[in-house]
Amino acid sequence: MLVAKPGLDGHDRGAKVIARALRDAGMEVVYTGLRQTPEQIVQAAVQEDADVIALSILSGAHNHLFPRVMELLAQKGVNDVLVIGGGVIPEDDIPFLKKAGIAEIFGPGTPTKATIDFIRANLKR
Amino acid sequence: MSDVPETVRRIRSGDPRTLARTISRIDDGDPSVAQVLRALHTHTGRAHVIGVTGPPGSGKSTLVDKFVGEFRRRGLSVGVLAVDPSSPFTGGAILGDRIRMQSHALDEGVYIRSLATRGHLGGLSGAVMEAVRVLDAAGFDRILIETVGVGQSEVDIVRLADTVVLVSVPGLGDDIQVLKAGIMEIGDVFVVNKSDRDGADRVVREIRSMLETALVNGVTPRALSGAGVADRGGHHIASAARESANAHGYGDAHGLPPVLKTTAETGEGVMPVVDAVEAHRAALEESGLLRERRLRNAAYELRDALGKRLLARLDSPDALARLDALARDVVERRRDVYDAVDALHEALSLEEKHPRR
Amino acid sequence: MNDSESIRKGFATYTEGVEKSLGKFPERKGKFVTGSNAPVDRLYTPLDLEGRDYLTDQGFPGTYPFTRGVQNTMYRGRFWTMRQYAGFATAEESNKRYKYLLEQGQTGLSVAFDLPTQIGYDSDHALSQGEVGKVGVAIDSLADMEILFDGIPLDKVSTSMTINAPASVLLAMYIAVGEKQGVTPDKLNGTIQNDILKEYVARGTYIFPPAPSMRLITDIFEYCSKEVPNWNTISISGYHIREAGSTAVQEVAFTLADGVAYVEAAVKAGLDVDEFAPRLSFFFNSHNDLFEEVAKFRAARRVWAKIMKDRFGAKNPKSWMLRFHTQTAGSTLTAQQPDNNVVRVTLQALAAVLGGTQSLHTNSKDEALALPTEASVRVALRTQQIIAYESGAAETADPLAGSYYVESLTNRIEDGAWDYIRKIDSLGGAVKAIENGYVQQEIQDAAYTYQMDVESGERIVVGLNKFQIKEAAPEGLLKVDPAVGKMQEKKLADLRGRRDNAAVRTALEGLATAAQGSENLMPRILEAVRQYATLGEICDVLRGVFGEYQQKVVL
């Protein structure tokens, strides 16, 4: 599991809570910290051989940054990683993000269990 | 991934995805990876393996980050293995060392991998030894291993690394006491990090005096011995090693390893540490100690591997049934422990001679 | 009169009676807790306040220890400042929103900057991509600041700027805009957040490591005490600590511990405590547990007064006063059934008013989904106006004082805060406690406990884990035009072609030299700003000298 915060916002409460919940669900979680560029996230995912990338963002830059992550993964020929997103993301934007390859978007108030169940059910490898 | 020659080729070309996947397969205990590791073996032994260990909160990750920067500046490629503990309850882990190494995230000459201990004791992950070989075969010049750094579990790194950097910090109080007992046996280069804090000079003095005391008592520092751990009563190579060490500017005339101050946050003092690590390596090589050390470490590894293999035999249903029956005998006082072990040993040996398909 | 013996007897009889009837009429839960997970008793009586003294603990409004408020007539004199945090996209757009808010009866401005501005990157920096103008207005240079306050006379408004790591730069720009309007610095009113410690802990818009950051802050204290005397030089913030998941006690404790660190740093830099302390201000959160929040504000005032008087020996009563801004809790807003958020905000705003806040921002109902629309901002502002004009809460000072429950809570929060402050002192102060991750760990643990309580259903959030409905996607959310980034980039390119680049270089070199020494950096920064050096250029110079902070992550 790679939990990453793209963008410049410093609100990592959600990212940290989900990282901890995933650990308590028995997963190994690499947390990359704040202000990660899509390039850094993809490089980390490759080097860590992540099965899942969980992106958390509250800055509103998701429409720019999420598709960029997918684009870079594709460039590196990585197609077996499950990418999910969370944060303050308007409903209107979700179809666009899903089309870009984000498997699911989890908005505010999503129980961590729902995220964990989704990951378990949708792992690509 | 079943194509062994192709996997080997990609590893040797340093392809990060293949490296990453191979290390995962090792970590997951995938038996098919053995073929790859066998094929890689002849391509290993070139990299300088550096362990970085010390108590939690001593700033190991930040130091490693700065070491990477310094090695890169010198044109050397670097692989990093950072180990964090697994939760004993859930098996999960949070691997957070990478956060402090993100300045190298986009450098193609750096590969960083986080590993969880997965129940392995000794401050490393069970996969580290093999992961080091993979990175070695991939051509990384320097391989840095950051241990968990809890308590006295530094045994593994001593048996794995060519050079061990032991990190301490002012203000940890009793931890220095813990180190006291075996300080000579662990470190080749001693670092007092966060040296902008009060008490840094005192820690330096304490470490020096511990090293001096050990030396007076006739303990050859590990740094200058071929052993995986220090030898009591000296070692025949020690004096030759001291000479070449001095020639390379490592340690002092009495064979005392260097004790250096750093402030990892600002990078202050990092360069002299890297110099000392490099000098140590040069001295080891020139004096023949490197080979000595690696011989000893290989022997440890073989012993471990054999032990694992023997233990694995207990996993067969027959063996488990036999084990349960003997355990019952012991508890119900029908046999003593020695007797039961004899019986178990005999049973396993018989099975080896006449394996049941 | 009731003596305590008879009350004790009566309480025993009451308890006996309750316990008898519990078999038949059990209580809803085995354990009752506040919004911050602190235990709540069945009943509070005078017995809970035994041994307490009215004059020492509560006193009168406007007198030490200010438990009952910092002004002697509180809102009978004048209401709190209704100040809505706003700003997005370009300076032009934000300027329009400010004028709208002022027309609607808002009494102060509160500027939200976009993230690149808050982290000291120009809009054309690689890391700024996708972020320009998103969570606030993009300010790259004095030119943008001139547009932002165009037609708004700076001697007539008070302006709060949520800016921390590059606070000196934005303050310098504000001063420079004033100069252009013919308003001298001594006529400027407002606040900069300037609270770097909570950035390391909770909000994340740090740039430099703690030591140089503290220097920048004390430089501002010193400069303003001489040149901009009516400026609130810092807003020591618990808001984001609470948003990150802390309890009410932690919010008070960690905020005041940060405050102690700033005062210590300033004293160490040679400033007289009574020179700068009256300009310190605070910023708190307000959650749904009305009584606990009111008690929190009261306890915070009391603890701070004691700290300033006893620990720092401040003599000026103004130095003892904890004046604060409040924002309702963004983290309590639900994306589900967002209309319910109006009710939450009302409770939270009422708590702030009953707790004696000096200014208030009420969140808009749609903030869990996106930036607020104009319509929802209006409802949020109206909420404050209804409390002010219709609820009666503002007609007397500290109306909840004397409530056995509220006074007990106030005492409990004070005790809890002192425990934390002592612990932090034993770790070597707030900066050390943050560097070693102690504060982050405490907050993180509280956040995780809260999340698990919600998930297990132990804690009910209406519309989220109970009383859910199927709902359609909300409509009409505010969208920031993605072209903003491009527009800012173009403005920057024009500026760099237009300004006197040699003068910029000289100013920046002067700043670099000064940063290596120990002189006050404010005049240097002001000079660079006047020459239209960009925010990113100025921060890059400082990055070069000071280095950058590395996040301490605790999980």
Coordinates of C-alpha atoms in Angstrom, one line a residue, chain A residues 5-25 29-38 40 57-65 68 87-93 107-116, chain C residues 115-116 119 121 127-131 134-135 201-207 240 242-246 287 331 333-336 367-370 440-441 444-448 450-452 455 464 473-479 548 551-555:
Chain A
K5 CA -0.6 13.2 -0.5
P6 CA -0.2 14.9 -3.8
G7 CA -0.6 18.7 -4.0
L8 CA 0.4 21.3 -1.5
D9 CA -2.3 21.1 1.2
G10 CA -1.2 20.1 4.6
H11 CA -4.4 18.4 5.8
D12 CA -3.1 14.9 6.5
R13 CA -5.6 13.9 9.1
G14 CA -7.4 11.7 6.6
A15 CA -4.3 10.2 5.1
K16 CA -2.9 9.3 8.5
V17 CA -6.1 7.8 9.8
I18 CA -6.5 5.7 6.7
A19 CA -2.8 4.6 6.9
R20 CA -3.3 3.5 10.5
A21 CA -6.5 1.7 9.7
L22 CA -4.9 -0.1 6.9
R23 CA -2.0 -1.2 9.1
D24 CA -4.5 -2.4 11.7
A25 CA -6.1 -4.4 8.9
V29 CA 1.7 0.9 4.3
V30 CA 4.3 3.1 2.9
Y31 CA 3.4 6.7 3.8
T32 CA 5.1 9.3 1.7
G33 CA 4.2 12.5 3.6
L34 CA 3.1 15.9 2.3
R35 CA 3.6 17.8 -1.0
Q36 CA 4.3 14.9 -3.3
T37 CA 4.5 15.4 -7.0
P38 CA 2.9 12.9 -9.3
Q40 CA 7.5 11.2 -6.8
I57 CA -6.1 15.6 -1.5
L58 CA -8.0 18.6 -0.1
S59 CA -6.5 21.4 -2.1
G60 CA -8.8 21.1 -5.1
A61 CA -6.0 20.3 -7.5
H62 CA -7.2 16.7 -8.0
N63 CA -8.3 17.2 -11.6
H64 CA -4.8 18.1 -12.5
L65 CA -2.8 15.8 -10.2
R68 CA -1.1 13.0 -14.1
G87 CA -10.5 14.0 0.1
V88 CA -12.8 17.0 -0.7
I89 CA -13.7 16.1 -4.3
P90 CA -16.9 17.3 -5.8
E91 CA -19.3 14.7 -7.1
D92 CA -19.2 16.4 -10.6
D93 CA -15.5 15.6 -10.9
G107 CA -15.4 11.4 0.0
P108 CA -15.6 12.9 3.5
G109 CA -17.3 10.6 6.0
T110 CA -16.3 7.3 4.3
P111 CA -15.7 4.7 7.0
T112 CA -12.2 3.3 6.8
K113 CA -13.7 -0.1 6.6
A114 CA -15.4 0.7 3.3
T115 CA -12.0 1.7 1.9
I116 CA -10.4 -1.4 3.2
Chain C
L115 CA -1.3 27.1 -1.3
P116 CA 1.6 28.2 -3.5
I119 CA 4.3 27.9 0.8
Y121 CA 6.1 29.6 -4.5
L127 CA 4.8 22.6 -7.6
S128 CA 2.1 25.2 -8.1
Q129 CA 0.5 23.4 -11.0
G130 CA -3.1 22.8 -10.4
E131 CA -3.0 24.7 -7.2
K134 CA -7.7 27.0 -5.6
V135 CA -8.1 27.4 -1.9
V201 CA 1.9 20.0 13.8
A202 CA -1.3 20.3 12.0
R203 CA -1.6 22.5 9.0
G204 CA 1.4 21.8 6.9
T205 CA 2.3 25.1 5.2
Y206 CA 5.8 25.4 6.6
I207 CA 8.8 26.4 4.7
H240 CA -6.0 23.5 12.9
R242 CA -8.5 20.7 16.6
E243 CA -9.2 20.1 12.9
A244 CA -6.4 17.6 12.9
G245 CA -8.4 15.6 15.5
S246 CA -7.3 16.9 18.9
H287 CA -17.3 22.3 17.9
S331 CA -14.2 18.9 10.3
L333 CA -19.4 19.4 8.4
T334 CA -20.8 16.4 6.6
A335 CA -20.9 16.0 2.8
Q336 CA -24.1 14.0 3.5
E367 CA -17.5 23.4 2.6
A368 CA -17.2 19.6 3.0
L369 CA -17.8 19.5 -0.8
A370 CA -16.0 22.5 -2.2
Q440 CA 1.6 15.1 16.7
Q441 CA 1.3 11.7 18.4
Q444 CA -3.1 11.6 16.0
D445 CA -4.2 9.2 18.7
A446 CA -7.2 11.3 19.5
A447 CA -8.1 11.5 15.8
Y448 CA -7.9 7.8 15.4
Y450 CA -12.7 9.5 17.2
Q451 CA -12.8 7.9 13.8
M452 CA -13.1 4.4 15.3
E455 CA -17.2 3.7 12.7
L464 CA -23.5 10.1 8.3
A473 CA -25.5 14.9 -6.0
P474 CA -25.4 18.5 -4.8
E475 CA -25.5 21.2 -7.5
G476 CA -24.3 24.7 -8.0
L477 CA -20.9 24.2 -6.3
L478 CA -18.3 26.8 -6.8
K479 CA -15.7 26.0 -9.4
E548 CA 13.8 23.8 4.5
Q551 CA 8.2 17.0 8.1
K552 CA 8.2 14.9 11.3
V553 CA 5.6 12.2 10.7
V554 CA 4.1 10.2 13.5
L555 CA 1.6 7.5 12.9

